[in-house]
XYZ file of C-alpha atoms in Angstrom:
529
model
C 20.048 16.397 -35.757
C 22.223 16.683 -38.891
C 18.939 16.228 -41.214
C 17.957 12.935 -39.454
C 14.651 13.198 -39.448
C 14.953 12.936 -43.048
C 15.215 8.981 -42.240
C 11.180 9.557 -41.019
C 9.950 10.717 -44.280
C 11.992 8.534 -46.122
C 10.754 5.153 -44.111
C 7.497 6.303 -44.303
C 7.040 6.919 -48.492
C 9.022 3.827 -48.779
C 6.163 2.336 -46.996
C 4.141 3.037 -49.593
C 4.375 -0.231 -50.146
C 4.120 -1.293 -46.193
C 4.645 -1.665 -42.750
C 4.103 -4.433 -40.046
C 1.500 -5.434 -37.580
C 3.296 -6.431 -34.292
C 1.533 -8.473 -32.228
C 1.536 -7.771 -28.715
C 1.694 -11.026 -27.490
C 5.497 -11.148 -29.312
C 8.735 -9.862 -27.911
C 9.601 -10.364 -23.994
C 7.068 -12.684 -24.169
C 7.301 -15.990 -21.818
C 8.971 -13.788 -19.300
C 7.831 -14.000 -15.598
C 9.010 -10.620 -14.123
C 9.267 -9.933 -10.684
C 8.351 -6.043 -10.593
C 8.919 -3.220 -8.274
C 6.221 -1.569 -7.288
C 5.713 0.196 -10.583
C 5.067 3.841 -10.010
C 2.694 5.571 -12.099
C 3.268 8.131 -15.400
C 0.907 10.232 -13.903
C 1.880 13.859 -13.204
C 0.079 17.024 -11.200
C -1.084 20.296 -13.177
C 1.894 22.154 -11.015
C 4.478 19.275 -12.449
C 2.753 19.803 -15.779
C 2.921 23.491 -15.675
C 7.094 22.716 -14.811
C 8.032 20.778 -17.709
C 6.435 22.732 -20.568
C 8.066 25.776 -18.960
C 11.864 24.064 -18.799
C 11.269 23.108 -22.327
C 10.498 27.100 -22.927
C 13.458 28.159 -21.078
C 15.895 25.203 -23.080
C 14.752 26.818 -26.335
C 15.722 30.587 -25.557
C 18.985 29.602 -24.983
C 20.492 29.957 -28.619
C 22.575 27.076 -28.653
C 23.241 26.816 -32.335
C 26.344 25.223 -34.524
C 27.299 26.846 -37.641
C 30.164 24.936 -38.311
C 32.844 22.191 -36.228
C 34.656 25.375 -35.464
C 31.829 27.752 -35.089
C 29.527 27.311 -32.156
C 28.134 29.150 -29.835
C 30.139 28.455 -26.265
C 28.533 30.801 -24.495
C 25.107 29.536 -24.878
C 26.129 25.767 -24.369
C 27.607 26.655 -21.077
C 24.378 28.662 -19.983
C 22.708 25.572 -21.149
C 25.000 23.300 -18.525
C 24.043 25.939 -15.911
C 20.347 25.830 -16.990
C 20.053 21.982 -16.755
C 21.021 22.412 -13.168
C 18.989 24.494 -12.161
C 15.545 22.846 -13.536
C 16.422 19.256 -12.522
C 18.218 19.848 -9.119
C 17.406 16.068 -7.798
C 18.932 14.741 -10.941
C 22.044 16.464 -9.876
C 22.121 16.000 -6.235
C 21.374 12.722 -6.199
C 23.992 10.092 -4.418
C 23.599 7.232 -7.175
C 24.340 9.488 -10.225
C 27.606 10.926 -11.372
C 27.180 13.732 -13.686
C 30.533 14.764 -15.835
C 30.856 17.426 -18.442
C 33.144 16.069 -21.106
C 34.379 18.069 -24.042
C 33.683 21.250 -21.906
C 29.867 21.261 -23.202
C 28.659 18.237 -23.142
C 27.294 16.042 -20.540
C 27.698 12.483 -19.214
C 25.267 11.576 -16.520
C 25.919 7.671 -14.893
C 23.082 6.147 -13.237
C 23.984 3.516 -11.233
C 21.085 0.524 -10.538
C 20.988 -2.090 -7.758
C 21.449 -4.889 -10.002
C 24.819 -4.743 -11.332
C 23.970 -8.209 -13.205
C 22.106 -6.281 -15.471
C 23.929 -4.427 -18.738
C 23.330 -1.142 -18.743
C 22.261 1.089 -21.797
C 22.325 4.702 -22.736
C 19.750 7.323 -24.046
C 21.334 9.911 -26.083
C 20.131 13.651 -27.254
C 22.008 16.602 -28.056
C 21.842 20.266 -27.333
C 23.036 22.257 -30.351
C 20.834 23.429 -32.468
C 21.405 24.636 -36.454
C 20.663 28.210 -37.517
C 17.263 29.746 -37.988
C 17.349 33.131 -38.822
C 14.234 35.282 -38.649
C 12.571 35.892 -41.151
C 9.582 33.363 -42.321
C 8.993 32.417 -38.551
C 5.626 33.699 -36.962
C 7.268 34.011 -33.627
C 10.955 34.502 -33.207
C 12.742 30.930 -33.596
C 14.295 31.383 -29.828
C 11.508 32.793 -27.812
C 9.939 29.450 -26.969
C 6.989 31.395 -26.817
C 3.469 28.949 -26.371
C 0.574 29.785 -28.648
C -2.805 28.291 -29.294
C -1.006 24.608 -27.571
C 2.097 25.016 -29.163
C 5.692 25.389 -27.874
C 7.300 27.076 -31.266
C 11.276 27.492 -31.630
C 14.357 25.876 -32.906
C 14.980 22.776 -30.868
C 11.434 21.918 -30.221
C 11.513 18.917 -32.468
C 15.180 18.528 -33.246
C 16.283 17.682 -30.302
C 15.907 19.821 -27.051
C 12.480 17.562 -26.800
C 14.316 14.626 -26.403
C 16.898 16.294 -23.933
C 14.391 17.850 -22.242
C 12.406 15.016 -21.624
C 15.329 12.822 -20.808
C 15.857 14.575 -17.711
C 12.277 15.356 -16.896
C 11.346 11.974 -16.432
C 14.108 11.158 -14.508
C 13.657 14.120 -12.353
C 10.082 13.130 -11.635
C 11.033 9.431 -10.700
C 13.836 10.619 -8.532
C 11.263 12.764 -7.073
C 9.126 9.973 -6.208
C 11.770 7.735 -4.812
C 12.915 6.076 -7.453
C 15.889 3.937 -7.516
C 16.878 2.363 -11.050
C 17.090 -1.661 -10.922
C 19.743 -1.579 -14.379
C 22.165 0.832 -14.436
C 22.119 3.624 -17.887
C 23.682 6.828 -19.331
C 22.466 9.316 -20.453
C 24.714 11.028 -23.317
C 24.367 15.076 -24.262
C 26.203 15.939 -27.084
C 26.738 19.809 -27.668
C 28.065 19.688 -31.682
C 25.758 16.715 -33.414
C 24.577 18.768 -35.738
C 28.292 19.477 -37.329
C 29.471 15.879 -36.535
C 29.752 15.101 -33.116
C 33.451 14.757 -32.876
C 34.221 16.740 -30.151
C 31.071 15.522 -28.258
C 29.754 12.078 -28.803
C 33.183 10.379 -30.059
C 34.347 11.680 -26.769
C 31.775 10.715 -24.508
C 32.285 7.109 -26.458
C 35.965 6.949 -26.181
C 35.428 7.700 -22.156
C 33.212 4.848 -21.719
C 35.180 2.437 -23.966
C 37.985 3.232 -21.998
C 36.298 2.515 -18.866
C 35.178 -0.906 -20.146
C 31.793 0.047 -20.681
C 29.436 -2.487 -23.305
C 25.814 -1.578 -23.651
C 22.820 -3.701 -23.859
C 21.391 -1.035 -26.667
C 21.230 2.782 -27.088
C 17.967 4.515 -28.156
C 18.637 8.161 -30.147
C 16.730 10.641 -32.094
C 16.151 9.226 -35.296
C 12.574 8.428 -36.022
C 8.694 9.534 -35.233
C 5.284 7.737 -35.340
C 4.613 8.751 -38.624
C 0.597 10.064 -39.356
C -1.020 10.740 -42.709
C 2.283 10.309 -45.156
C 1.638 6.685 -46.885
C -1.183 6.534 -49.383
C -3.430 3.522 -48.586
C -2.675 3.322 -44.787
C -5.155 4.530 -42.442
C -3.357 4.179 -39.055
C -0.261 6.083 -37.816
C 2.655 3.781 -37.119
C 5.819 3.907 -35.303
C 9.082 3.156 -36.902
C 12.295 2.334 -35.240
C 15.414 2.651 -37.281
C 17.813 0.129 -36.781
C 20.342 1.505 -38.894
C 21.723 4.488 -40.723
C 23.220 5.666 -44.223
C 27.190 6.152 -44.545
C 28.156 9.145 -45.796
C 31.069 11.069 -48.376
C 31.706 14.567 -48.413
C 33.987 14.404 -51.949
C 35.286 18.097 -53.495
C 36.034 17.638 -56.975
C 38.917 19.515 -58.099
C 39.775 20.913 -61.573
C 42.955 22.775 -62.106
C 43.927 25.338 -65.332
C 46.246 27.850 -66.399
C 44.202 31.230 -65.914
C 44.176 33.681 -69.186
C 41.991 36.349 -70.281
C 38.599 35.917 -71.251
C 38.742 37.356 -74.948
C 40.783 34.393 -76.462
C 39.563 31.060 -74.020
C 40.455 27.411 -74.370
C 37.976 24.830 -75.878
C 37.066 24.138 -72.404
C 37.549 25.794 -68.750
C 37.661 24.610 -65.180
C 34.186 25.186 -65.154
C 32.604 23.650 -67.926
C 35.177 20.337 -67.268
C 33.914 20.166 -63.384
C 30.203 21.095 -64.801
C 30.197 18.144 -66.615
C 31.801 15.932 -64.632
C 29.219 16.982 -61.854
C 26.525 16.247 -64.408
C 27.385 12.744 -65.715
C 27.156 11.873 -61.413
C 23.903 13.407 -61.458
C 22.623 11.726 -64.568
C 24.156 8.067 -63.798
C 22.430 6.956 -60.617
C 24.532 4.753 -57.747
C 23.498 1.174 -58.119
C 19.495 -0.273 -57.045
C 20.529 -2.115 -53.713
C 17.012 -3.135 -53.126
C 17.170 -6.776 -52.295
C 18.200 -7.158 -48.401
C 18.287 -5.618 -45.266
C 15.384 -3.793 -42.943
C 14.014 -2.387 -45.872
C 12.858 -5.748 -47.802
C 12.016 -7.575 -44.303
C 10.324 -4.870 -42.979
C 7.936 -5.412 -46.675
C 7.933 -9.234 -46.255
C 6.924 -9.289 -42.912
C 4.538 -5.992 -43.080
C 2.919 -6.445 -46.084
C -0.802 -7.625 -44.805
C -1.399 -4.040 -43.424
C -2.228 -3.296 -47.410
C -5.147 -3.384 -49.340
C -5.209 -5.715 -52.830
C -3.219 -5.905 -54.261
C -0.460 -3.823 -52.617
C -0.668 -6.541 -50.150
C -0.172 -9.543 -52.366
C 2.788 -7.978 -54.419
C 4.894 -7.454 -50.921
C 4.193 -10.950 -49.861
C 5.747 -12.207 -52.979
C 8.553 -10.061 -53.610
C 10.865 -13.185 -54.909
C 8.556 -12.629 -57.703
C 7.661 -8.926 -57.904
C 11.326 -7.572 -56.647
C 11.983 -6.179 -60.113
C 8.646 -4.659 -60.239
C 8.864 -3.089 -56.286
C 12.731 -1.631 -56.826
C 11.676 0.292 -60.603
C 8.361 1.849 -58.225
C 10.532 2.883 -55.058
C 13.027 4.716 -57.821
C 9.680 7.028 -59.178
C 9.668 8.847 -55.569
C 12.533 10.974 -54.479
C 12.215 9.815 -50.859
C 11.433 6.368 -51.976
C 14.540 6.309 -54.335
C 16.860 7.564 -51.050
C 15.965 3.859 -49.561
C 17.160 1.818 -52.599
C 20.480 3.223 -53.799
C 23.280 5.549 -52.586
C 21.899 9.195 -53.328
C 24.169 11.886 -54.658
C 23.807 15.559 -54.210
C 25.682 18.352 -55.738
C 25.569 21.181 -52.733
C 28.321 23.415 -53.319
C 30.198 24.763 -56.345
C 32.963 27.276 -56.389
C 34.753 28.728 -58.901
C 35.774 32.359 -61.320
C 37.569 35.713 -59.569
C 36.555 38.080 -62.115
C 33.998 38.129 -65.418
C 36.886 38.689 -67.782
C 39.096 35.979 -66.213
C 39.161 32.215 -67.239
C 39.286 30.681 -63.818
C 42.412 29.135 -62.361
C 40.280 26.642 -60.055
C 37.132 25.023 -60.407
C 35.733 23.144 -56.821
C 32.305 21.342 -56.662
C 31.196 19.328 -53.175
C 29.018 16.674 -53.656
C 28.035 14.539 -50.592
C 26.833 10.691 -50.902
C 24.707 9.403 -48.746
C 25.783 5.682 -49.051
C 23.086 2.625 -49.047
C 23.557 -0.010 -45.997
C 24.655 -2.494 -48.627
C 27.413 -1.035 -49.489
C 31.088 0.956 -48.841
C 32.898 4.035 -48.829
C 35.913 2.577 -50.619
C 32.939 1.268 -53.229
C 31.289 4.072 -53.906
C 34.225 6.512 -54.660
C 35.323 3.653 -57.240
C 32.165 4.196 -58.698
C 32.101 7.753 -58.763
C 35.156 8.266 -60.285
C 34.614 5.289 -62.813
C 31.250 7.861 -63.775
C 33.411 10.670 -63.806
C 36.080 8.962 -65.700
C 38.242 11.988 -66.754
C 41.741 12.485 -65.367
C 41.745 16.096 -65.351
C 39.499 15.454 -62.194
C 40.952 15.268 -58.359
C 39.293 13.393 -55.891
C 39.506 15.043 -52.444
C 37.580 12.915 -49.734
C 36.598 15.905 -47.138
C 35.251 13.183 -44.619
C 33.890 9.925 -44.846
C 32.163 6.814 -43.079
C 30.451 3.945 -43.679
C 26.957 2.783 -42.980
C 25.735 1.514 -39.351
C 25.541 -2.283 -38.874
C 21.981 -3.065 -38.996
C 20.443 -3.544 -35.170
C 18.245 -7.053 -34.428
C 14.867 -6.278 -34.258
C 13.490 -9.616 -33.237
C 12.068 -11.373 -30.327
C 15.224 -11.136 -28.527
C 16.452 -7.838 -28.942
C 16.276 -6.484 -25.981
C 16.167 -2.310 -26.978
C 13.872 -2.663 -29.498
C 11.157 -4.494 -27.892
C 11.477 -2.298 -25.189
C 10.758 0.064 -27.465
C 7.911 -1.946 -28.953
C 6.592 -2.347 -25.309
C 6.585 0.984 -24.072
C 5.090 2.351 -27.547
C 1.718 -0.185 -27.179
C 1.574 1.446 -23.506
C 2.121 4.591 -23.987
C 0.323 4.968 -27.631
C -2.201 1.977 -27.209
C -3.805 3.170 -30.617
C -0.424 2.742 -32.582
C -0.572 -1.020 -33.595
C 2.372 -0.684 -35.923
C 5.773 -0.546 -35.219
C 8.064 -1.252 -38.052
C 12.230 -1.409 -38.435
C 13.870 1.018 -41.093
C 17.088 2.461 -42.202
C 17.770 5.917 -41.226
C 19.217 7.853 -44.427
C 20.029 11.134 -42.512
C 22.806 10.913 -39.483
C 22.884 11.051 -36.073
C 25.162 10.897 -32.864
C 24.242 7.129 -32.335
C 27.172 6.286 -35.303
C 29.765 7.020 -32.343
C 29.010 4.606 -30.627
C 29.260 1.357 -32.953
C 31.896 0.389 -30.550
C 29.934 0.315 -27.040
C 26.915 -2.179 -28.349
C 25.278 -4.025 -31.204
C 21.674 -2.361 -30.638
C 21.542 0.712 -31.545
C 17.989 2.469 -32.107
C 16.194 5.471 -33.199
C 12.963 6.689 -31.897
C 11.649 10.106 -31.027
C 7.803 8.983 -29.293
C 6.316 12.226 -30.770
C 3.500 11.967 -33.823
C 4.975 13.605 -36.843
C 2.464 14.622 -40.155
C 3.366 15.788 -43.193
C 2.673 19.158 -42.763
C 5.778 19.474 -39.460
C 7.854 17.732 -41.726
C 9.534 20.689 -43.377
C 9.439 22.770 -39.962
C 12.341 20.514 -39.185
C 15.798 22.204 -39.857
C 12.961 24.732 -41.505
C 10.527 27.834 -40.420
C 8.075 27.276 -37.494
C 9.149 24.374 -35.623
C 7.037 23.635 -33.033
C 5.533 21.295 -30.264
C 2.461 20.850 -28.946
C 2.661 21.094 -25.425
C 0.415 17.844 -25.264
C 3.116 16.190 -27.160
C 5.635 16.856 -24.943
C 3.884 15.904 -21.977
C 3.893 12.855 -23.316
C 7.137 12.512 -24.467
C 7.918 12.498 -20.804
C 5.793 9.775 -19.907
C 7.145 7.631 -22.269
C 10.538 7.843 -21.098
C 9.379 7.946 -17.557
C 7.529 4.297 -18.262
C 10.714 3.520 -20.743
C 12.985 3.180 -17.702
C 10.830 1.434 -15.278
C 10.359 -1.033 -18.348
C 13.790 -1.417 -19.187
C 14.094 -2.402 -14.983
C 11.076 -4.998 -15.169
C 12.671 -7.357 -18.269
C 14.567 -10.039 -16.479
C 17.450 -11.104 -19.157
C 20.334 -10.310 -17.977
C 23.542 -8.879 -20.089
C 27.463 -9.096 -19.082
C 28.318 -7.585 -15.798
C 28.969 -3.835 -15.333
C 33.152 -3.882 -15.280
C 34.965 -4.049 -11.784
C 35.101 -0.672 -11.047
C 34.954 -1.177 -7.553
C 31.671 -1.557 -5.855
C 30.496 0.081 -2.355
C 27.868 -1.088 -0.584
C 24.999 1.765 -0.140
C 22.164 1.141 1.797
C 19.936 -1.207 -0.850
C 21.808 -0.342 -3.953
C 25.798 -0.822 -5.085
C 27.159 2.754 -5.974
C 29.729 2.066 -8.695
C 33.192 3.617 -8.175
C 34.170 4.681 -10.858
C 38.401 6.067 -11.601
C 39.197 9.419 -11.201
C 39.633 11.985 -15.014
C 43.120 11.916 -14.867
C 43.538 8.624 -16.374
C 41.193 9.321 -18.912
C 42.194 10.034 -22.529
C 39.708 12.613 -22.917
C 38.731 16.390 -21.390
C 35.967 15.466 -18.726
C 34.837 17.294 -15.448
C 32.629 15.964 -12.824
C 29.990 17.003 -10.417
């Protein structure tokens, strides 16, 4: 993902100061289910053997984006081939529509018996950034397996996820499986340089087709192990929303001139300092609301004294709390909009005052506030008209997701979490800072989470978008059977959302196969199978 993982370390160190104990007796409790025969996340060596090798084979194929207009096409369609070939039922099966949309990407529609039910998606996505070679111990695309591990780019961020997606299903299919709610499953092929030509489209397909979802569930988040000080046990986090974001070039414009006889001041050293006063005047503390302060209130008892104490009482010790979160880097990225200087541009020749001057800074903008807000502020820091403003792209921060009792996703995700990890007692809401494919999607549903069910230390942290990323094959394994149990959950709750939209339904044997209208009355560039 575009650095979203970022959101894990970040949740975690602002946990230094907590994280909540969630009963297991809360959330879809009071429920009387009437279950299918629930079939067991319990898989041969031979099946074993099959998945860790498909995950192999998805991480040779180099499918990595430099830029929105630099990918590499002819790995994502191998990819689309690939996919076909290692989950065969998924494909061939009656009840599930499989389109390519945006040429690369993939939109698979599983349709359940019980069209009462809302449906909801799980999203991944195939690209991949760069990793050249040098620094890794194996080369980043080999998906070679040493002493347990699965090492290459993708293994982590996110051809797990994808992977695992359509592992599980192809092992329930396998075993007979037919889905009691209808869901998507969303592959986007360009996430990691927006997702505009992927996810908006696969969005704007389903909007158009009258789609709302009871919740998605993205990349986004790990059970974090070992990175707060003071807390023993590994915990899960869920974020339930995600950081806005500017890319803003500053501009400064002069008359060139030679070098022997220069002005007081030149592009540079105006845009230098101008980049410096944003650096050295800090966006606003927004601690005060939101999942980070509820997530301390309601977490807090997981502490020792008198960590414990000062989070239960943070209408007194707020002031104290938001100056300590600022001290940490990661900490500080949970409290205010953060603002990073990552390009600068400018001089032709040594002996030549520079005509131009260009500096890119990108904000990543805090839940409690706006785009339109934080380039006020910006240029109020700035404050010097010989400046231009030039907003490269821009949005604002995700809607925070419920997280209580009743929200559906995220106590499925709770649920399947206690099964699946019965050691993991915590599970905890947070705000992711980095950004993910999910934001496309504002417009198809109100819960919208992110959870990757893989343990994460500090130590893999940096192998992420880094040298060396890797999965242990156990990991993976497991990944599988949590999505595998996810879906069978998500069939067992009984609450029922809005209908599926009258697309037509045929009768089929014990299920309803949704009919759904043909691509040429859609507004986007989809192909089906």
């Amino acid at each position: 993902m575009a650095r979203p993982y970022v959101c894990l370390l970040a949740l975690a160190a602002l946990l230094l100061l907590g994280i909540a104990t969630v009963s297991r007796s809360k959330g879809l409790r009071g429920k009387e289910h009437q279950r299918a025969p629930r079939i067991p996340s319990q898989f041969s060596q031979e099946e074993r053997v099959a998945m860790k090798e498909a995950l192999k084979g998805a991480i040779q194929i180099p499918t990595v984006s430099f830029s929105p207009e630099e990918l590499n096409t002819t790995a994502l369609a191998e990819f689309g081939e690939y996919i076909h070939k290692v989950f065969p039922t998924v494909f061939k099966t009656s009840f599930i529509r499989h389109e390519a949309v945006g040429e690369y990407s993939h939109l698979f529609t599983v349709q359940g018996s019980d069209p009462s039910l809302q449906p909801y998606m799980l999203l991944a996505h195939i690209d991949v950034v760069p990793a050249p070679d040098e620094g890794w111990d194996v080369p980043p695309f080999s998906g070679l397996e040493s002493d347990g591990f699965i090492y290459g780019r993708g293994t982590l961020d996110n051809k797990n996820s994808l992977m695992a997606i359509l592992q599980a299903l192809e092992l329930l299919l396998i075993r007979n499986y037919i889905p009691r709610r209808s869901f998507f499953i969303a592959l986007g092929h360009d996430e990691e340089v927006s997702g505009v030509n992927g996810a908006r489209k696969i969005s704007a397909l389903l909007q158009a087709r009258g789609i709302q979802l009871a919740f998605i569930v993205d990349e986004g988040s790990f059970i974090l192990d070992g990175f707060i000080p003071n807390l023993q046990k590994p915990f899960a986090m869920v974020s339930v929303s995600e950081k806005g974001a500017i890319n803003l070039m500053l501009q400064v414009n002069m008359t060139p001139g030679h070098s022997s006889a220069p002005p007081k001041e030149t592009s540079i050293g105006i845009l230098a300092a101008a980049v410096s006063r944003l650096e050295q005047t800090p966006m606003p503390n927004m601690f005060g609301g939101g999942p980070l302060k509820m997530a301390l209130q309601q977490l807090a008892n997981e502490f020792p004294f008198p960590t414990n104490i000062v989070l239960s009482n943070l209408w007194l010790f707020q002031p104290l709390v938001s100056r300590l979160m600022e001290r940490n880097y990661i900490t500080n990225a949970l409290v205010r909009t953060t603002t990073a200087l990552t390009m600068f541009n400018a001089g032709i020749k040594v002996n030549v005052i520079p005509p131009v001057a260009q500096a890119t800074v990108n904000f990543r903008i805090h839940p409690a506030q706006t785009v339109q807000e934080v380039l006020k502020l910006a240029k109020d820091i700035v404050a010097d008209d010989r400046i231009q403003f030039h907003v490269l792209n821009a949005f604002d921060p995700l809607p925070v997701s419920p997280s209580d009792d009743q929200a559906l996703g995220y106590q499925l995700l709770r649920q399947t979490i206690q099964s699946v990890f019965p050691e993991v007692n915590i599970v905890a809401p947070g705000t992711c800072i980095g950004n993910t494919d999910s934001r496309h999607y504002t417009n198809l549903t109100t819960g919208i989470y992110r959870f990757n069910p893989i343990y994460l230390q500090p130590q893999s942290f940096s192998s992420i978008h880094g040298i060396n990323e890797k999965i242990s094959v156990l990991a993976y394994e497991t990944q599988v059977k949590f999505i595998f149990e996810f879906i069978q959950n998500a069939d067992a709750d009984p609450r029922q959302g809005p209908s599926m939209p009258s697309w037509g339904l045929m009768a089929v044997g014990s299920f309803s196969l949704l009919t759904i209208p043909g691509p040429s009355c859609l507004p986007v560039d989809v192909s089906c199978s």
